[in-house]
Coordinates of N, CA and C in Angstrom, one line a residue:
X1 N -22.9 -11.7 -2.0 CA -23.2 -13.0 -2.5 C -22.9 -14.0 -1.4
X2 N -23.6 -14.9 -1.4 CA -23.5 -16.1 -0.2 C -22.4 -16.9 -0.6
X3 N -21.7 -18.3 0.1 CA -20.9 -18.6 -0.5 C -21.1 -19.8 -1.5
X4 N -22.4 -20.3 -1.8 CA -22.9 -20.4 -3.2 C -23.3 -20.2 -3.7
X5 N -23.5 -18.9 -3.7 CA -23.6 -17.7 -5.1 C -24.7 -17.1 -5.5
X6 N -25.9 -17.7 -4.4 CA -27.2 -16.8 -4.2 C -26.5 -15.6 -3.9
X7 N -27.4 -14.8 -4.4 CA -27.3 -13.1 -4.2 C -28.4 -12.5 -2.9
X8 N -27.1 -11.6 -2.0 CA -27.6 -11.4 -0.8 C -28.2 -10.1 -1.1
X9 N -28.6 -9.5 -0.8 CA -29.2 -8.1 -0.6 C -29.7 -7.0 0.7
X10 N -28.8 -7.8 1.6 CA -28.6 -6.3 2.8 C -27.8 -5.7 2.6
X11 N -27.8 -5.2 3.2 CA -27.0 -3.7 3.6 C -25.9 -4.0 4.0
X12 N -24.8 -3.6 3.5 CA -23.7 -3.8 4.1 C -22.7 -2.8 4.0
X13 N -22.5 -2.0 5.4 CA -21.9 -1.1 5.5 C -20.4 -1.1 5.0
X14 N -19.6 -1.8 5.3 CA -18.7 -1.6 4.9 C -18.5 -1.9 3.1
X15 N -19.7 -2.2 2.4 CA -19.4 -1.9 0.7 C -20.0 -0.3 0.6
X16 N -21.5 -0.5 0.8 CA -23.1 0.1 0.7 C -22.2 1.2 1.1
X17 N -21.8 1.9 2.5 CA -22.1 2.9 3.4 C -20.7 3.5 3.1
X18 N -20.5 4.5 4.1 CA -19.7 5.4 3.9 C -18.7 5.2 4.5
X19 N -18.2 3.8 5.3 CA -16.9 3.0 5.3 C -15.8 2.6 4.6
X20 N -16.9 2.5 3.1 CA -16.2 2.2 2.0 C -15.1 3.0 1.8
X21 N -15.6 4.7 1.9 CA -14.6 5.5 1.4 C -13.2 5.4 2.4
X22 N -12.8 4.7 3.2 CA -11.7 4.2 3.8 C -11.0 3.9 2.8
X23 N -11.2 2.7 2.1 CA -10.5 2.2 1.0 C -9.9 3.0 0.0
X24 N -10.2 4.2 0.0 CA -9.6 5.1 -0.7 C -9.0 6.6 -0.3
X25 N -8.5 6.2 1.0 CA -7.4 7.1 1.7 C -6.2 7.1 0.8
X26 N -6.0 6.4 0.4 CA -4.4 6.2 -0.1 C -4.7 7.2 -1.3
X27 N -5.9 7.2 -1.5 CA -5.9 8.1 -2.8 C -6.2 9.6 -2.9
X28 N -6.7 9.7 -1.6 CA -6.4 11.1 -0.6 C -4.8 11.4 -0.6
X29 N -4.1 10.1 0.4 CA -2.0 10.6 0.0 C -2.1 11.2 -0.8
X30 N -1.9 10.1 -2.1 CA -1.3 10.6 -3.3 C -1.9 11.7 -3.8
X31 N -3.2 12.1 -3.4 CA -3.2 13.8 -4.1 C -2.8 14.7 -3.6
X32 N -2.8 14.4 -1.5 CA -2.2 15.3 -0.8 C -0.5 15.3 -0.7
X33 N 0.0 14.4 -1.9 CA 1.5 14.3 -1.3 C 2.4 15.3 -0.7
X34 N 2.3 16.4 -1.5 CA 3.3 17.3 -1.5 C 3.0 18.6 -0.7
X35 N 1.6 18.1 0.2 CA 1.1 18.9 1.4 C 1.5 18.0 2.6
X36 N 1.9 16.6 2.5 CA 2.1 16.0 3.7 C 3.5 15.7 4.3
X37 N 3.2 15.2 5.6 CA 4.8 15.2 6.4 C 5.5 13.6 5.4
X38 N 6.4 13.2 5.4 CA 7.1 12.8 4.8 C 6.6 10.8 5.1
X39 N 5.5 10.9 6.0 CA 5.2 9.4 6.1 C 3.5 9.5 5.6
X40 N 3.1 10.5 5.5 CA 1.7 11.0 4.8 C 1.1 9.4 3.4
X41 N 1.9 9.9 3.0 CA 1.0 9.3 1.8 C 1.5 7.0 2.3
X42 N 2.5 6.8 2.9 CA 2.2 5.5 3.3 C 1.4 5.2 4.8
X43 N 1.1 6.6 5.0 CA 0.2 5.8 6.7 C -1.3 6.0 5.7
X44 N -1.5 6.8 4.6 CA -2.7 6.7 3.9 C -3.2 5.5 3.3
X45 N -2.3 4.5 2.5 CA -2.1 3.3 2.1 C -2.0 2.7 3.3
X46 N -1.5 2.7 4.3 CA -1.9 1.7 5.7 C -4.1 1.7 6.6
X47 N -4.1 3.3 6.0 CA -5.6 3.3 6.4 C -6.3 2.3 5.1
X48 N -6.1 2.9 3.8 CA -6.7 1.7 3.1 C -7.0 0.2 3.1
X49 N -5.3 -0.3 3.4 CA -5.4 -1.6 3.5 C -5.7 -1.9 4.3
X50 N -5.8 -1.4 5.8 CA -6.4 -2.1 7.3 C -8.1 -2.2 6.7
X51 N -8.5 -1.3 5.8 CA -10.2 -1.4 5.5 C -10.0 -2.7 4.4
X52 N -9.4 -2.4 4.2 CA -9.2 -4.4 3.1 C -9.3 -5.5 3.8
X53 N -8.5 -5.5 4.5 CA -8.0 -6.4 5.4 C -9.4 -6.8 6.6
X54 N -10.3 -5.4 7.1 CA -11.2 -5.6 7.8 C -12.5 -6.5 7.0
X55 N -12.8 -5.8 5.9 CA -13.4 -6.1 4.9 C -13.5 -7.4 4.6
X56 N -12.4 -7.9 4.2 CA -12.0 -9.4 4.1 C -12.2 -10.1 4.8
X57 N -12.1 -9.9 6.1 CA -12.1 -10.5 7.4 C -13.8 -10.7 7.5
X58 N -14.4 -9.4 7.6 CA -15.8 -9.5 7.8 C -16.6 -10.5 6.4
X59 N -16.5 -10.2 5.3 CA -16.9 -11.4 4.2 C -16.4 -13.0 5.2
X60 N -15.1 -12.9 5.5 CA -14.9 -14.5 5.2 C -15.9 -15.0 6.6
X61 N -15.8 -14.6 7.5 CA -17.1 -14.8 8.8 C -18.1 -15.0 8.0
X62 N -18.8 -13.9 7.9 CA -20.1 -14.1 7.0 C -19.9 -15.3 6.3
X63 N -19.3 -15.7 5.2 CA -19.7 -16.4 4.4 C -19.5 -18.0 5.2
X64 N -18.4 -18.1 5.8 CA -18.4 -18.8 6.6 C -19.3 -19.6 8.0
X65 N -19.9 -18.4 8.3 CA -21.3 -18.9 9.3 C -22.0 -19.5 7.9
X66 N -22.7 -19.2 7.0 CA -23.6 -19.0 5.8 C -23.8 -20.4 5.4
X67 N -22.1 -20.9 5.3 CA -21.5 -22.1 4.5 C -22.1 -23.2 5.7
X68 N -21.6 -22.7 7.3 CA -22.0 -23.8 8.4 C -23.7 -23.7 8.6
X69 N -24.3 -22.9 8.1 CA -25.9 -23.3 8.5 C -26.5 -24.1 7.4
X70 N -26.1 -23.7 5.9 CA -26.4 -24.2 5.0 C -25.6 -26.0 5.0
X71 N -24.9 -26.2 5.7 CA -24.2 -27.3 5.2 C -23.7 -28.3 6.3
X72 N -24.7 -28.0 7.0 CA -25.1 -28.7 8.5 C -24.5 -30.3 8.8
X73 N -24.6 -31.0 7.2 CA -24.3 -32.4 7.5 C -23.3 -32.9 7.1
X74 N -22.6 -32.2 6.9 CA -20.9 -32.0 6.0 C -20.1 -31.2 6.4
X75 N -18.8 -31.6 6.0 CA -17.7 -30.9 6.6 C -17.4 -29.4 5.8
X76 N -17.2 -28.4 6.2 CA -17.0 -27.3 5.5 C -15.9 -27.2 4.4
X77 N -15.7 -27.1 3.3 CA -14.7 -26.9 2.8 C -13.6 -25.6 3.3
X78 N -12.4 -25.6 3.1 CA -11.3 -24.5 3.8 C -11.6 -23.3 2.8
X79 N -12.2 -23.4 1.2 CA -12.4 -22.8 0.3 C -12.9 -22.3 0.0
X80 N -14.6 -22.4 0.8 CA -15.9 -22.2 1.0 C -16.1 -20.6 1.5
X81 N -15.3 -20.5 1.2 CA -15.8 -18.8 1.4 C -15.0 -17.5 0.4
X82 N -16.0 -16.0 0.5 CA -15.4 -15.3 -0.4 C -14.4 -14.5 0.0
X83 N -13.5 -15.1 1.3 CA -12.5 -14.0 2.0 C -11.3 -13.6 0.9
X84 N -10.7 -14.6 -0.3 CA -10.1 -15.2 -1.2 C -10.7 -13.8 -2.3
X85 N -11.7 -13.6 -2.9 CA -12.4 -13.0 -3.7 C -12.5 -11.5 -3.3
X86 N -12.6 -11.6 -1.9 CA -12.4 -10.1 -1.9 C -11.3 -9.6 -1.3
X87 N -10.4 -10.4 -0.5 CA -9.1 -9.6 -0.4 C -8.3 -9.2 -1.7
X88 N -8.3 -10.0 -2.8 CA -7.4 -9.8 -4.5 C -8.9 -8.6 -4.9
X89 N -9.9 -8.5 -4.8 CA -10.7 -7.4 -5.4 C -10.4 -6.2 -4.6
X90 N -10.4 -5.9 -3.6 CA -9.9 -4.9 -2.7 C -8.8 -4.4 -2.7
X91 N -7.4 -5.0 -2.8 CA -6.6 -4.9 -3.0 C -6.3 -4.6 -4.4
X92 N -6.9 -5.1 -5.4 CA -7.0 -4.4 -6.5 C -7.5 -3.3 -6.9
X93 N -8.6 -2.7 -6.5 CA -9.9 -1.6 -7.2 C -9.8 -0.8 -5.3
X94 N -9.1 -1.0 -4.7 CA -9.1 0.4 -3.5 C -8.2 0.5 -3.3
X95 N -6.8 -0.1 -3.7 CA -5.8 0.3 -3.3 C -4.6 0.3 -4.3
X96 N -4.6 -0.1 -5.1 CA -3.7 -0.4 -6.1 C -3.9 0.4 -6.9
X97 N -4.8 0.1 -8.5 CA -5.5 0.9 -9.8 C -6.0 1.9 -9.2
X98 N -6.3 2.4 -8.1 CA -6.8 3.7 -8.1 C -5.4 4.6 -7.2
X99 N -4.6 4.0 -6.3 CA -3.4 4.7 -6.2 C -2.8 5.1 -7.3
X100 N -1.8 4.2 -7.9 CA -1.1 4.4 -9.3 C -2.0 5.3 -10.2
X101 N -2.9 5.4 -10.1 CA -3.8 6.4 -10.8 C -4.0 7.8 -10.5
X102 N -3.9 8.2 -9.2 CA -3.8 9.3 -8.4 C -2.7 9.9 -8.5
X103 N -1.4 8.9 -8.3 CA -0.4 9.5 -8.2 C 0.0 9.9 -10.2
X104 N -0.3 8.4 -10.9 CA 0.0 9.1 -12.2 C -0.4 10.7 -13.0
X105 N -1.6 11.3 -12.3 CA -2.3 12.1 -12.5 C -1.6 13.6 -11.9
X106 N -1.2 13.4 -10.9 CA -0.4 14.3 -9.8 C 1.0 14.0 -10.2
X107 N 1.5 13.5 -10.6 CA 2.9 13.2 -11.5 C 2.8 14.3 -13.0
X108 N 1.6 14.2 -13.8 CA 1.5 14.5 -14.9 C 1.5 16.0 -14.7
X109 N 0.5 16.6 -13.9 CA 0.1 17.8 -13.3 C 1.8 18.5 -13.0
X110 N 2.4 17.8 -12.1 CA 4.1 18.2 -11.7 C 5.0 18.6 -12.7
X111 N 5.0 17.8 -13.8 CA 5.5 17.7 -14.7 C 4.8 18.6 -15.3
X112 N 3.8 19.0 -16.3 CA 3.3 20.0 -17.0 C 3.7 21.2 -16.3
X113 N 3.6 21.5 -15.3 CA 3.4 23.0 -14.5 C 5.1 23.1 -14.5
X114 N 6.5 22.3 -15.0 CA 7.5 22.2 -14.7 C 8.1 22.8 -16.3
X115 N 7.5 22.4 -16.9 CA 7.5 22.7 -18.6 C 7.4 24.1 -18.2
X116 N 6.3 24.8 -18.2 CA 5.7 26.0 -18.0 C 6.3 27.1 -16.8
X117 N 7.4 26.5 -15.8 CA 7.4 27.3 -14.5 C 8.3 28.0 -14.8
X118 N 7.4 29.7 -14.5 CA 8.6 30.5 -14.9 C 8.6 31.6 -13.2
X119 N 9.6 31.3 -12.2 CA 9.1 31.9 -10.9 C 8.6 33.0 -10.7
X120 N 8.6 34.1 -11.4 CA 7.9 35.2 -11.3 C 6.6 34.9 -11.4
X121 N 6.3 34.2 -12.6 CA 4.8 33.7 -12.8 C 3.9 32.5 -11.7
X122 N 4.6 31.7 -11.3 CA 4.4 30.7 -10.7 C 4.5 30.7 -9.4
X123 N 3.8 30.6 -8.5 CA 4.4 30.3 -6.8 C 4.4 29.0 -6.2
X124 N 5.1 29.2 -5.0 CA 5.4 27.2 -4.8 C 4.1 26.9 -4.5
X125 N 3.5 27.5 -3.8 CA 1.8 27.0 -3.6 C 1.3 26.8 -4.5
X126 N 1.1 27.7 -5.6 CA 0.7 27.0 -7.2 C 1.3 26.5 -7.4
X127 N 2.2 25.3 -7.3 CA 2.5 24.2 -7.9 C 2.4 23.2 -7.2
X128 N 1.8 23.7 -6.0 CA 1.6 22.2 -4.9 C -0.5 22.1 -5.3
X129 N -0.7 23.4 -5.4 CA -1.9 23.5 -5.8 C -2.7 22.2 -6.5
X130 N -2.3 23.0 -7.5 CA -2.8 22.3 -8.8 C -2.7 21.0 -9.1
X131 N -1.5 20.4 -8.8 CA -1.9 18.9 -8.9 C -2.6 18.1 -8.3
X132 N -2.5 19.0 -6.5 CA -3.4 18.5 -5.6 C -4.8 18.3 -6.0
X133 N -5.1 19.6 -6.8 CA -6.8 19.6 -7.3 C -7.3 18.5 -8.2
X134 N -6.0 18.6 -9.1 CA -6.6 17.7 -10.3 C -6.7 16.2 -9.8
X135 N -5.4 16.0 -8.7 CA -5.8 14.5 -8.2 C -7.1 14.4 -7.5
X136 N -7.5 15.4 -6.8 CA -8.8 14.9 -5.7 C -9.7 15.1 -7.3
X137 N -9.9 16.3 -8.1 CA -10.9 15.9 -9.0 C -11.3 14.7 -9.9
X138 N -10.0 14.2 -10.2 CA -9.8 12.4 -11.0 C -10.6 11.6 -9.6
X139 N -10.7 11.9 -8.4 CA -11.1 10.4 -7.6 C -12.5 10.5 -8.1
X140 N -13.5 10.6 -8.1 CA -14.8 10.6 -8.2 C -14.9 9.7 -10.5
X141 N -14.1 9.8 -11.2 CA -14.1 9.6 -12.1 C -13.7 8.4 -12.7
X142 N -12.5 7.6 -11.5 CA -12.0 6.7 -11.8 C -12.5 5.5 -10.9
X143 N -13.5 5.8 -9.6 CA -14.0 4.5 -8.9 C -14.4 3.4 -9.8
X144 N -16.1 4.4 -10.7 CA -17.0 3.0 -11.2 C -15.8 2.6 -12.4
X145 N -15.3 3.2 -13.0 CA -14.1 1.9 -13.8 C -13.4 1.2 -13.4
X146 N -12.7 1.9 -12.4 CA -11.8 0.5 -12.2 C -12.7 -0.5 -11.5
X147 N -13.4 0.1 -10.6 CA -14.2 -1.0 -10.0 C -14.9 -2.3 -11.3
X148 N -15.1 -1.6 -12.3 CA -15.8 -2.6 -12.8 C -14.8 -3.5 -14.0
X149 N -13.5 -2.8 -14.5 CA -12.5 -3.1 -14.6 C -11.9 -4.6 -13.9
X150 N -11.6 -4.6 -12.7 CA -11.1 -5.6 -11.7 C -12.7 -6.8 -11.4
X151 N -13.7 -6.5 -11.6 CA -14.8 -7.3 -11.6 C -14.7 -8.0 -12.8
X152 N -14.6 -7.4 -13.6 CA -14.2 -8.1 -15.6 C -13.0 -9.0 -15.6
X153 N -11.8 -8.7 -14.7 CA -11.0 -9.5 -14.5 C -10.9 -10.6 -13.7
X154 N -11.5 -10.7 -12.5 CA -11.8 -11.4 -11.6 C -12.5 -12.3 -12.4
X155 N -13.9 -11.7 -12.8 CA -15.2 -13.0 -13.2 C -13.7 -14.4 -14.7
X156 N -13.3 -13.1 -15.1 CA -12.5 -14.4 -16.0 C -11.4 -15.2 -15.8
X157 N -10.9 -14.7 -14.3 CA -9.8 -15.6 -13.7 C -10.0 -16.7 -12.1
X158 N -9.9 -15.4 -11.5 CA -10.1 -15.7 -10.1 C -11.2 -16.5 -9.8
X159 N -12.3 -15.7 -9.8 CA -13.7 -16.7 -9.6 C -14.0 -18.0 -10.3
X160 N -13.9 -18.5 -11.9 CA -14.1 -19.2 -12.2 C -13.0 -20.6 -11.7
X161 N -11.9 -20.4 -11.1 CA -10.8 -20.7 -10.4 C -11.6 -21.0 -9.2
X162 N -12.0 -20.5 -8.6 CA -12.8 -21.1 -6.9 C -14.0 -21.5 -7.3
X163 N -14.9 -21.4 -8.3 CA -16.0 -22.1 -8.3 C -15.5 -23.7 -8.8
X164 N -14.5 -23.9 -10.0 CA -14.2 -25.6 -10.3 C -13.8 -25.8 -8.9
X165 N -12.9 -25.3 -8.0 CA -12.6 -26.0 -6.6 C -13.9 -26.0 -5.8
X166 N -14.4 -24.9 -5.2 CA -15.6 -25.4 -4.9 C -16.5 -26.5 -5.3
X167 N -16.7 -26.5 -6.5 CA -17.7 -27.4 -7.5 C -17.1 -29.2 -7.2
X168 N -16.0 -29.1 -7.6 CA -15.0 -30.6 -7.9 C -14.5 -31.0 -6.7
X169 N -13.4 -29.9 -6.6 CA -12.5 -30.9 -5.4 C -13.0 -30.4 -4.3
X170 N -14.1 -29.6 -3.5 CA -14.2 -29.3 -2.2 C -15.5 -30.1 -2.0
X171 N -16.2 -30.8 -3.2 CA -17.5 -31.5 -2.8 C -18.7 -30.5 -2.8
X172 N -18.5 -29.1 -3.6 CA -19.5 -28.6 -3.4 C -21.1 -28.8 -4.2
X173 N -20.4 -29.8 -5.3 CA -21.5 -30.5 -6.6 C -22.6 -31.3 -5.6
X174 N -21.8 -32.5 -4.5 CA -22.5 -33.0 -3.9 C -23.4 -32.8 -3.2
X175 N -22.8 -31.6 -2.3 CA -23.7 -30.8 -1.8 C -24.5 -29.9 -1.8
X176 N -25.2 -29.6 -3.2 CA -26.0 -29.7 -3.9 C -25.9 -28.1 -3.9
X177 N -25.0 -27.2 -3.8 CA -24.6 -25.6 -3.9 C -25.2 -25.0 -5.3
X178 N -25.8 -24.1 -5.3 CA -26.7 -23.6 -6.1 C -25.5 -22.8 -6.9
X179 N -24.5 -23.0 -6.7 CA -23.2 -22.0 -7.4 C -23.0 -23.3 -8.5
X180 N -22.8 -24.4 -8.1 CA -22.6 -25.6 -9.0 C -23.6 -26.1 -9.8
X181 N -24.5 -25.9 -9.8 CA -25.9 -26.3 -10.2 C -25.5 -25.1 -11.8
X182 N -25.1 -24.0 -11.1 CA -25.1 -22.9 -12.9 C -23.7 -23.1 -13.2
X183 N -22.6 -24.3 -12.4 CA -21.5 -23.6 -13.6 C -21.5 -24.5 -14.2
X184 N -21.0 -24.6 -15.3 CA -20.8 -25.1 -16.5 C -19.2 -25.8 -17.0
X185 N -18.5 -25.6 -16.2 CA -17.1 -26.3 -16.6 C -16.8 -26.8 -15.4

């Protein structure tokens, strides 16, 4: 989305493409925990957030050239862009709700197989196993919700929060922003 709220439609590798899947390294860690060396699962959460952090970075440019072509005869507002919108969405829905989710899953798995472990029956590999599995199986299950999860929360907090600043106090009404033209409060 532009940063008044026309809807873009290229291609953008780092959502669209197979970049994305960066963002959910951390959630590779947490299923590989108990296969990795002992800084494994926080250098996994350092791959994710440097793709947040890139991510964020690349939006607020974007939107920011976007803001200075469209708004040629006025000063930019500091606000005017969606770097704000997608570092709290990113950080939410690639790194956060889907870690804690990973690891809750691979916690659960530990625990049940801990009820049940009787060593004759069980080997340490089967128990590093199986939770491993069940966490990499849960990632494919839990993206489109949380993703859309954190979108449901956003549209009722955060966003409607930068469009009144945009709209009111950054002068975006004046400037006649097609994001202000539909909002309504």
């Amino acid at each position: 989305m532009s940063f008044d709220g026309e809807e873009k439609t290229e291609y953008d590798p780092l959502r669209d493409g197979p970049l994305r899947y960066l963002g959910y390294a951390n959630e590779l860690g947490e299923a590989f925990a108990a296969w990795l060396f002992p800084g494994g699962v926080p250098l996994s959460y350092a791959v994710a957030i440097s793709y947040v952090l890139f991510d964020t970075y690349d939006k607020w440019q974007k939107t920011e050239a976007d803001a200075r072509l469209k708004l040629t005869t006025r000063a930019l507002p500091d606000a005017v862009d969606r770097g704000l919108d997608t570092l709290v969405w990113q950080l939410i829905a690639s790194v956060a709700a889907p870690g804690y989710t990973i690891h809750t899953v691979v916690a659960a798995a530990n625990w049940l197989l801990q009820l049940v472990e009787d060593p004759d029956i069980f080997l340490s590999t089967f128990n590093k196993s199986v939770p491993t599995a069940l966490g990499l199986l849960a990632i494919p299950f839990i993206v489109h919700p949380i993703d859309g999860a954190v979108h449901a929360v956003l549209n009722a907090t955060l966003r409607p929060a930068m469009r009144r600043y945009i709209c009111r106090e950054a002068g975006g009404a004046q400037a006649g922003l097609a994001i202000c033209e539909r909002c309504q409060d």
